[in-house]
Amino acid sequence: MERESIEHGQSSSSPLLVNPDGVTGNSAVEEPVVAFGDDMKAKMATVTVFTIANRVPLGMRRAGEERARHAYDPELVSIGPFHHGNPALKLMEEHKSHVISRGLERINRTRRLESNVNQEGVITMDSLAQAIEGSEQRARACYSEAFDIHSEKFRHMMVLDGLFIIEVFDRFLESNGGISWDEAETDPIFRSRWIPPMLMLDLIKLENQLPFFILEKLFDLTHTGNKSFSHTFTYLALYFYASFNPSMPKSCLTYHDSRGIVHLLELFHSVYKPIVNRSPRLDKRRSIGSIRDIRLADITFKRVQRNLLDIIYNRTGQAVLEIPQLLIDYSTGPLLRNLVALEQSTRGVNPYFTSYVIFFAELVNSPQDVEILRRGNVIVSLIGNDEEVATLLSNIRKEYDI
């Protein structure tokens, strides 16, 4: 069977563009790319190392206007220095302390029961801030900007925000994704059903990140000696995200390697690496065309059960464009925008989602295109009518300069 993998871009100047007749452009230049399959270990071991937590490119913010504020700025909780002290997020800052207080109480109770830890071995905010003192400069270097934040305050922010994330993930895993109503009555995070999914979005926004090594260090400091807990922090994070994102490859939960991961958004990005055996440089002057154009060219399409980015053009017999299903809901816009912002702002990051957005923006030129894909079960929309879906995909495409 002759199958041609659609490589989702190797640079911002070489986006995914596939000719309607199935002929790609120059493929003489090939770069080695590890094949994605069920072997999550091999895939994640080759993840590109990202070295900086950046701001969203200014051009993307300006193009998005009000949409950008919703997509890029935290709406519930500030994590890290970029939005630290935002008065609009003051209420959740108060909740953070409550959540962390309960978390430390539970952690210390478990340590006393399982490890016979005495009062001198109790974990506190101050003891954790002291434990990461030697990592402060490395943590500051992870950000693209220097912050005029006193050393003690910076470490306190790292500990406060890091413990908050860990406690949210811990509680979510313990409850199998749900909290009893009796417990929720006194819990500021799980009191309302809409808060956890909104938190999920805030925790993968590009400007709302902590260094991953800080999160892992805090996790190790608070969970070492807990014999009843065998998971890694990476597993906790992926379990939390997978609960709200049905498109996430389920294999990511069977292998969880944090090597090369710099922050949570990069972790989320890394699990979507598409299937590719080679990476041809496609002719960027030629367009794939809309789904109506594709059908006129006697090419059919079908939904397939694969990783979101694994779009494959099969030219054996009747030409078929195989497209994994795209679920569009309240989170789709912010997720895609932040993943694209990560790729556009960080050197060396493979622009898989940039090319994915280009692909769908080419495929969908009108509400009629959305209707065709929706009837074919390629697009499932929970946000409104076909025109809104077409506008969403078009807007994301317009918000950055390829």
GROMACS .gro file of C-alpha atoms in nm:
model
  402
    1MET     CA    1   0.000   0.000   0.000
    2GLU     CA    2   0.136   0.340  -0.093
    3ARG     CA    3   0.087   0.585   0.192
    4GLU     CA    4   0.214   0.937   0.214
    5SER     CA    5   0.249   1.089   0.560
    6ILE     CA    6   0.163   1.456   0.588
    7GLU     CA    7   0.449   1.603   0.787
    8HIS     CA    8   0.330   1.892   0.999
    9GLY     CA    9   0.605   2.137   0.920
   10GLN     CA   10   0.971   2.152   1.010
   11SER     CA   11   1.000   2.528   1.023
   12SER     CA   12   0.768   2.827   1.020
   13SER     CA   13   0.873   2.895   0.660
   14SER     CA   14   0.784   2.545   0.546
   15PRO     CA   15   0.422   2.481   0.641
   16LEU     CA   16   0.212   2.181   0.549
   17LEU     CA   17   0.075   2.221   0.198
   18VAL     CA   18  -0.043   1.922  -0.004
   19ASN     CA   19  -0.131   1.935  -0.371
   20PRO     CA   20  -0.483   1.817  -0.461
   21ASP     CA   21  -0.331   1.567  -0.704
   22GLY     CA   22  -0.125   1.417  -0.425
   23VAL     CA   23   0.214   1.524  -0.560
   24THR     CA   24   0.431   1.693  -0.303
   25GLY     CA   25   0.700   1.944  -0.375
   26ASN     CA   26   1.073   1.894  -0.337
   27SER     CA   27   1.141   1.599  -0.110
   28ALA     CA   28   1.513   1.574  -0.172
   29VAL     CA   29   1.597   1.715   0.169
   30GLU     CA   30   1.515   1.468   0.442
   31GLU     CA   31   1.564   1.496   0.815
   32PRO     CA   32   1.558   1.199   1.051
   33VAL     CA   33   1.242   1.189   1.260
   34VAL     CA   34   1.167   0.911   1.505
   35ALA     CA   35   0.853   0.721   1.410
   36PHE     CA   36   0.560   0.751   1.649
   37GLY     CA   37   0.363   0.441   1.713
   38ASP     CA   38   0.270   0.263   2.027
   39ASP     CA   39   0.627   0.297   2.146
   40MET     CA   40   0.583   0.608   2.360
   41LYS     CA   41   0.922   0.554   2.521
   42ALA     CA   42   1.115   0.593   2.196
   43LYS     CA   43   0.908   0.895   2.100
   44MET     CA   44   0.938   1.093   2.422
   45ALA     CA   45   1.308   1.015   2.458
   46THR     CA   46   1.371   1.225   2.147
   47VAL     CA   47   1.166   1.530   2.249
   48THR     CA   48   1.335   1.857   2.157
   49VAL     CA   49   1.475   2.037   2.461
   50PHE     CA   50   1.304   2.372   2.517
   51THR     CA   51   1.514   2.610   2.722
   52ILE     CA   52   1.298   2.919   2.780
   53ALA     CA   53   0.952   3.015   2.902
   54ASN     CA   54   0.854   3.295   2.665
   55ARG     CA   55   0.593   3.563   2.625
   56VAL     CA   56   0.331   3.516   2.355
   57PRO     CA   57   0.457   3.692   2.037
   58LEU     CA   58   0.320   4.046   2.036
   59GLY     CA   59   0.189   4.012   1.681
   60MET     CA   60  -0.032   3.721   1.783
   61ARG     CA   61  -0.174   3.919   2.075
   62ARG     CA   62  -0.249   4.224   1.862
   63ALA     CA   63  -0.410   4.020   1.586
   64GLY     CA   64  -0.635   3.840   1.832
   65GLU     CA   65  -0.752   4.150   2.020
   66GLU     CA   66  -1.012   4.042   2.278
   67ARG     CA   67  -0.971   3.676   2.182
   68ALA     CA   68  -0.605   3.701   2.278
   69ARG     CA   69  -0.683   3.806   2.634
   70HIS     CA   70  -0.906   3.502   2.678
   71ALA     CA   71  -0.663   3.268   2.505
   72TYR     CA   72  -0.329   3.380   2.648
   73ASP     CA   73  -0.396   3.542   2.986
   74PRO     CA   74  -0.483   3.331   3.291
   75GLU     CA   75  -0.845   3.369   3.391
   76LEU     CA   76  -0.844   3.195   3.729
   77VAL     CA   77  -0.492   3.151   3.860
   78SER     CA   78  -0.152   3.309   3.806
   79ILE     CA   79   0.144   3.071   3.786
   80GLY     CA   80   0.500   3.202   3.771
   81PRO     CA   81   0.621   3.561   3.733
   82PHE     CA   82   0.460   3.687   3.410
   83HIS     CA   83   0.116   3.751   3.564
   84HIS     CA   84   0.216   3.748   3.929
   85GLY     CA   85   0.022   4.004   4.133
   86ASN     CA   86  -0.258   4.050   3.878
   87PRO     CA   87  -0.543   4.198   4.086
   88ALA     CA   88  -0.802   4.019   3.872
   89LEU     CA   89  -0.668   3.688   4.005
   90LYS     CA   90  -0.651   3.789   4.372
   91LEU     CA   91  -0.935   3.559   4.482
   92MET     CA   92  -0.757   3.247   4.362
   93GLU     CA   93  -0.437   3.362   4.536
   94GLU     CA   94  -0.630   3.339   4.862
   95HIS     CA   95  -0.761   2.995   4.763
   96LYS     CA   96  -0.405   2.881   4.687
   97SER     CA   97  -0.306   2.916   5.051
   98HIS     CA   98  -0.611   2.718   5.163
   99VAL     CA   99  -0.544   2.440   4.912
  100ILE     CA  100  -0.175   2.420   5.003
  101SER     CA  101  -0.245   2.423   5.376
  102ARG     CA  102  -0.473   2.122   5.339
  103GLY     CA  103  -0.223   1.954   5.110
  104LEU     CA  104   0.072   1.994   5.348
  105GLU     CA  105  -0.142   1.873   5.636
  106ARG     CA  106  -0.230   1.558   5.442
  107ILE     CA  107   0.130   1.505   5.324
  108ASN     CA  108   0.272   1.538   5.676
  109ARG     CA  109   0.006   1.309   5.819
  110THR     CA  110   0.099   1.042   5.563
  111ARG     CA  111   0.470   1.086   5.635
  112ARG     CA  112   0.414   1.041   6.008
  113LEU     CA  113   0.210   0.726   5.955
  114GLU     CA  114   0.438   0.563   5.698
  115SER     CA  115   0.784   0.688   5.787
  116ASN     CA  116   0.767   0.766   6.159
  117VAL     CA  117   0.870   1.126   6.086
  118ASN     CA  118   0.891   1.338   6.401
  119GLN     CA  119   0.785   1.700   6.440
  120GLU     CA  120   1.127   1.821   6.324
  121GLY     CA  121   1.075   1.648   5.990
  122VAL     CA  122   0.749   1.826   5.911
  123ILE     CA  123   0.737   1.984   5.565
  124THR     CA  124   0.651   2.354   5.558
  125MET     CA  125   0.651   2.631   5.300
  126ASP     CA  126   0.968   2.770   5.456
  127SER     CA  127   1.149   2.435   5.450
  128LEU     CA  128   1.063   2.389   5.083
  129ALA     CA  129   1.172   2.743   4.995
  130GLN     CA  130   1.504   2.670   5.164
  131ALA     CA  131   1.533   2.337   4.979
  132ILE     CA  132   1.510   2.505   4.637
  133GLU     CA  133   1.743   2.794   4.725
  134GLY     CA  134   2.024   2.642   4.521
  135SER     CA  135   1.796   2.616   4.217
  136GLU     CA  136   1.680   2.978   4.211
  137GLN     CA  137   1.921   3.108   3.947
  138ARG     CA  138   1.852   2.813   3.720
  139ALA     CA  139   1.479   2.878   3.758
  140ARG     CA  140   1.517   3.248   3.677
  141ALA     CA  141   1.723   3.157   3.369
  142CYS     CA  142   1.430   2.955   3.235
  143TYR     CA  143   1.238   3.276   3.162
  144SER     CA  144   1.293   3.505   2.866
  145GLU     CA  145   1.280   3.812   3.092
  146ALA     CA  146   1.456   3.920   3.409
  147PHE     CA  147   1.218   3.994   3.696
  148ASP     CA  148   1.281   4.246   3.973
  149ILE     CA  149   1.156   4.009   4.240
  150HIS     CA  150   1.350   3.969   4.564
  151SER     CA  151   1.513   3.630   4.607
  152GLU     CA  152   1.302   3.524   4.904
  153LYS     CA  153   0.980   3.635   4.736
  154PHE     CA  154   1.075   3.459   4.411
  155ARG     CA  155   1.137   3.129   4.590
  156HIS     CA  156   0.813   3.168   4.786
  157MET     CA  157   0.627   3.220   4.458
  158MET     CA  158   0.787   2.907   4.308
  159VAL     CA  159   0.688   2.700   4.612
  160LEU     CA  160   0.336   2.843   4.643
  161ASP     CA  161   0.254   2.798   4.275
  162GLY     CA  162   0.428   2.462   4.248
  163LEU     CA  163   0.256   2.312   4.551
  164PHE     CA  164  -0.078   2.441   4.427
  165ILE     CA  165  -0.033   2.259   4.095
  166ILE     CA  166   0.083   1.940   4.266
  167GLU     CA  167  -0.208   1.943   4.510
  168VAL     CA  168  -0.465   1.997   4.233
  169PHE     CA  169  -0.317   1.706   4.036
  170ASP     CA  170  -0.295   1.490   4.349
  171ARG     CA  171  -0.656   1.550   4.446
  172PHE     CA  172  -0.778   1.491   4.094
  173LEU     CA  173  -0.600   1.156   4.068
  174GLU     CA  174  -0.718   1.045   4.413
  175SER     CA  175  -1.079   1.116   4.317
  176ASN     CA  176  -1.050   0.949   3.973
  177GLY     CA  177  -1.146   1.279   3.816
  178GLY     CA  178  -1.432   1.360   4.054
  179ILE     CA  179  -1.479   1.497   4.405
  180SER     CA  180  -1.768   1.397   4.630
  181TRP     CA  181  -2.024   1.671   4.686
  182ASP     CA  182  -1.967   1.663   5.064
  183GLU     CA  183  -1.597   1.723   5.009
  184ALA     CA  184  -1.660   1.982   4.739
  185GLU     CA  185  -1.860   2.198   4.980
  186THR     CA  186  -1.540   2.294   5.162
  187ASP     CA  187  -1.304   2.281   4.864
  188PRO     CA  188  -1.244   2.610   4.678
  189ILE     CA  189  -1.119   2.432   4.365
  190PHE     CA  190  -1.372   2.154   4.320
  191ARG     CA  191  -1.670   2.345   4.456
  192SER     CA  192  -1.791   2.415   4.104
  193ARG     CA  193  -1.770   2.173   3.813
  194TRP     CA  194  -1.645   2.442   3.575
  195ILE     CA  195  -1.333   2.527   3.777
  196PRO     CA  196  -1.115   2.217   3.702
  197PRO     CA  197  -1.145   2.250   3.320
  198MET     CA  198  -1.075   2.623   3.345
  199LEU     CA  199  -0.771   2.544   3.560
  200MET     CA  200  -0.657   2.296   3.297
  201LEU     CA  201  -0.654   2.577   3.040
  202ASP     CA  202  -0.473   2.821   3.269
  203LEU     CA  203  -0.205   2.564   3.348
  204ILE     CA  204  -0.105   2.518   2.984
  205LYS     CA  205  -0.094   2.884   2.884
  206LEU     CA  206   0.248   2.986   2.759
  207GLU     CA  207   0.285   3.282   2.995
  208ASN     CA  208   0.161   3.084   3.297
  209GLN     CA  209   0.440   2.832   3.349
  210LEU     CA  210   0.683   2.714   3.615
  211PRO     CA  211   1.010   2.538   3.530
  212PHE     CA  212   0.935   2.168   3.512
  213PHE     CA  213   1.240   2.077   3.717
  214ILE     CA  214   1.104   2.290   4.004
  215LEU     CA  215   0.772   2.106   3.991
  216GLU     CA  216   0.950   1.771   3.996
  217LYS     CA  217   1.178   1.878   4.281
  218LEU     CA  218   0.884   1.993   4.493
  219PHE     CA  219   0.697   1.674   4.410
  220ASP     CA  220   0.994   1.460   4.517
  221LEU     CA  221   1.038   1.659   4.839
  222THR     CA  222   0.673   1.614   4.934
  223HIS     CA  223   0.616   1.256   4.815
  224THR     CA  224   0.939   1.074   4.897
  225GLY     CA  225   0.863   0.816   5.163
  226ASN     CA  226   0.496   0.783   5.067
  227LYS     CA  227   0.486   0.408   5.015
  228SER     CA  228   0.125   0.413   4.900
  229PHE     CA  229   0.199   0.650   4.610
  230SER     CA  230   0.389   0.511   4.312
  231HIS     CA  231   0.322   0.766   4.036
  232THR     CA  232   0.555   1.033   3.900
  233PHE     CA  233   0.467   1.399   3.868
  234THR     CA  234   0.461   1.362   3.489
  235TYR     CA  235   0.197   1.091   3.519
  236LEU     CA  236  -0.014   1.315   3.745
  237ALA     CA  237   0.002   1.598   3.493
  238LEU     CA  238  -0.084   1.381   3.192
  239TYR     CA  239  -0.368   1.213   3.382
  240PHE     CA  240  -0.515   1.555   3.462
  241TYR     CA  241  -0.485   1.680   3.104
  242ALA     CA  242  -0.610   1.358   2.945
  243SER     CA  243  -0.927   1.380   3.154
  244PHE     CA  244  -1.024   1.701   2.973
  245ASN     CA  245  -0.873   1.629   2.630
  246PRO     CA  246  -1.011   1.316   2.461
  247SER     CA  247  -0.774   1.367   2.166
  248MET     CA  248  -0.465   1.300   2.381
  249PRO     CA  249  -0.297   0.970   2.287
  250LYS     CA  250  -0.381   0.723   2.562
  251SER     CA  251  -0.035   0.568   2.526
  252CYS     CA  252   0.113   0.876   2.694
  253LEU     CA  253  -0.007   0.738   3.029
  254THR     CA  254   0.182   0.412   2.987
  255TYR     CA  255   0.520   0.580   2.961
  256HIS     CA  256   0.604   0.910   3.129
  257ASP     CA  257   0.959   1.036   3.083
  258SER     CA  258   1.031   1.396   3.185
  259ARG     CA  259   1.373   1.421   3.020
  260GLY     CA  260   1.399   1.742   2.820
  261ILE     CA  261   1.067   1.880   2.942
  262VAL     CA  262   1.085   2.245   3.048
  263HIS     CA  263   0.725   2.327   3.141
  264LEU     CA  264   0.373   2.183   3.137
  265LEU     CA  265   0.277   2.330   2.799
  266GLU     CA  266   0.583   2.164   2.643
  267LEU     CA  267   0.482   1.834   2.804
  268PHE     CA  268   0.135   1.868   2.652
  269HIS     CA  269   0.289   1.951   2.313
  270SER     CA  270   0.528   1.655   2.326
  271VAL     CA  271   0.263   1.381   2.347
  272TYR     CA  272   0.112   1.479   2.011
  273LYS     CA  273   0.419   1.417   1.796
  274PRO     CA  274   0.284   1.281   1.465
  275ILE     CA  275   0.377   0.965   1.277
  276VAL     CA  276   0.653   1.046   1.030
  277ASN     CA  277   0.921   0.830   0.873
  278ARG     CA  278   1.069   1.121   0.683
  279SER     CA  279   1.014   1.493   0.655
  280PRO     CA  280   0.996   1.617   0.295
  281ARG     CA  281   1.003   1.991   0.240
  282LEU     CA  282   0.673   2.051   0.068
  283ASP     CA  283   0.608   2.314  -0.196
  284LYS     CA  284   0.475   2.605   0.008
  285ARG     CA  285   0.349   2.785  -0.303
  286ARG     CA  286   0.078   2.527  -0.361
  287SER     CA  287  -0.232   2.487  -0.149
  288ILE     CA  288  -0.425   2.179  -0.048
  289GLY     CA  289  -0.752   2.359  -0.122
  290SER     CA  290  -1.083   2.340   0.061
  291ILE     CA  291  -1.265   2.015   0.127
  292ARG     CA  292  -1.498   2.103  -0.162
  293ASP     CA  293  -1.197   2.142  -0.395
  294ILE     CA  294  -1.061   1.809  -0.277
  295ARG     CA  295  -1.386   1.633  -0.353
  296LEU     CA  296  -1.398   1.792  -0.699
  297ALA     CA  297  -1.049   1.647  -0.758
  298ASP     CA  298  -1.201   1.302  -0.696
  299ILE     CA  299  -1.030   1.265  -0.359
  300THR     CA  300  -1.241   1.133  -0.075
  301PHE     CA  301  -1.186   1.176   0.295
  302LYS     CA  302  -1.261   0.971   0.601
  303ARG     CA  303  -1.229   0.995   0.975
  304VAL     CA  304  -0.971   0.768   1.136
  305GLN     CA  305  -0.889   0.675   1.495
  306ARG     CA  306  -0.536   0.808   1.531
  307ASN     CA  307  -0.330   1.072   1.703
  308LEU     CA  308  -0.474   1.418   1.626
  309LEU     CA  309  -0.181   1.517   1.401
  310ASP     CA  310  -0.158   1.190   1.208
  311ILE     CA  311  -0.319   1.307   0.884
  312ILE     CA  312  -0.232   1.071   0.598
  313TYR     CA  313  -0.296   1.091   0.225
  314ASN     CA  314  -0.345   0.740   0.086
  315ARG     CA  315  -0.307   0.723  -0.295
  316THR     CA  316  -0.368   0.350  -0.335
  317GLY     CA  317  -0.671   0.299  -0.560
  318GLN     CA  318  -0.926   0.565  -0.473
  319ALA     CA  319  -0.731   0.858  -0.326
  320VAL     CA  320  -0.830   0.909   0.036
  321LEU     CA  321  -0.737   1.180   0.285
  322GLU     CA  322  -0.742   1.019   0.630
  323ILE     CA  323  -0.814   1.273   0.905
  324PRO     CA  324  -0.843   1.209   1.281
  325GLN     CA  325  -1.152   1.357   1.440
  326LEU     CA  326  -1.129   1.715   1.570
  327LEU     CA  327  -1.352   1.794   1.867
  328ILE     CA  328  -1.419   2.167   1.890
  329ASP     CA  329  -1.534   2.302   2.225
  330TYR     CA  330  -1.463   2.592   2.462
  331SER     CA  331  -1.099   2.483   2.501
  332THR     CA  332  -1.004   2.437   2.135
  333GLY     CA  333  -0.921   2.800   2.062
  334PRO     CA  334  -0.700   2.861   2.369
  335LEU     CA  335  -0.527   2.523   2.334
  336LEU     CA  336  -0.438   2.567   1.966
  337ARG     CA  337  -0.337   2.931   2.014
  338ASN     CA  338  -0.096   2.852   2.299
  339LEU     CA  339   0.053   2.552   2.120
  340VAL     CA  340   0.111   2.767   1.811
  341ALA     CA  341   0.249   3.049   2.030
  342LEU     CA  342   0.495   2.802   2.184
  343GLU     CA  343   0.612   2.692   1.839
  344GLN     CA  344   0.636   3.047   1.704
  345SER     CA  345   0.824   3.186   2.005
  346THR     CA  346   1.071   2.907   2.079
  347ARG     CA  347   1.362   2.827   1.850
  348GLY     CA  348   1.398   2.461   1.764
  349VAL     CA  349   1.040   2.359   1.839
  350ASN     CA  350   0.883   2.155   1.561
  351PRO     CA  351   0.578   2.352   1.439
  352TYR     CA  352   0.337   2.059   1.426
  353PHE     CA  353   0.037   2.258   1.547
  354THR     CA  354   0.122   2.559   1.332
  355SER     CA  355   0.098   2.336   1.027
  356TYR     CA  356  -0.210   2.161   1.165
  357VAL     CA  357  -0.388   2.497   1.190
  358ILE     CA  358  -0.276   2.587   0.838
  359PHE     CA  359  -0.409   2.253   0.713
  360PHE     CA  360  -0.754   2.302   0.863
  361ALA     CA  361  -0.769   2.668   0.764
  362GLU     CA  362  -0.703   2.558   0.404
  363LEU     CA  363  -0.955   2.276   0.434
  364VAL     CA  364  -1.228   2.501   0.576
  365ASN     CA  365  -1.298   2.814   0.374
  366SER     CA  366  -1.667   2.842   0.454
  367PRO     CA  367  -1.948   2.708   0.675
  368GLN     CA  368  -2.028   2.470   0.388
  369ASP     CA  369  -1.685   2.309   0.429
  370VAL     CA  370  -1.750   2.265   0.801
  371GLU     CA  371  -2.084   2.102   0.724
  372ILE     CA  372  -1.919   1.850   0.490
  373LEU     CA  373  -1.656   1.759   0.751
  374ARG     CA  374  -1.916   1.749   1.027
  375ARG     CA  375  -2.139   1.513   0.830
  376GLY     CA  376  -1.831   1.297   0.770
  377ASN     CA  377  -1.768   1.294   1.146
  378VAL     CA  378  -1.425   1.456   1.101
  379ILE     CA  379  -1.537   1.765   1.294
  380VAL     CA  380  -1.753   1.745   1.605
  381SER     CA  381  -1.857   2.088   1.728
  382LEU     CA  382  -1.990   2.179   2.072
  383ILE     CA  383  -1.958   2.556   2.031
  384GLY     CA  384  -2.240   2.653   1.796
  385ASN     CA  385  -2.310   2.657   1.426
  386ASP     CA  386  -2.086   2.582   1.128
  387GLU     CA  387  -2.011   2.950   1.069
  388GLU     CA  388  -1.864   2.986   1.419
  389VAL     CA  389  -1.636   2.687   1.360
  390ALA     CA  390  -1.517   2.826   1.026
  391THR     CA  391  -1.451   3.164   1.188
  392LEU     CA  392  -1.256   3.007   1.476
  393LEU     CA  393  -1.020   2.817   1.245
  394SER     CA  394  -0.978   3.117   1.017
  395ASN     CA  395  -0.903   3.354   1.306
  396ILE     CA  396  -0.634   3.132   1.456
  397ARG     CA  397  -0.470   3.107   1.114
  398LYS     CA  398  -0.474   3.486   1.073
  399GLU     CA  399  -0.327   3.562   1.415
  400TYR     CA  400   0.031   3.480   1.328
  401ASP     CA  401   0.262   3.545   1.036
  402ILE     CA  402   0.383   3.223   0.872
   0.00000   0.00000   0.00000
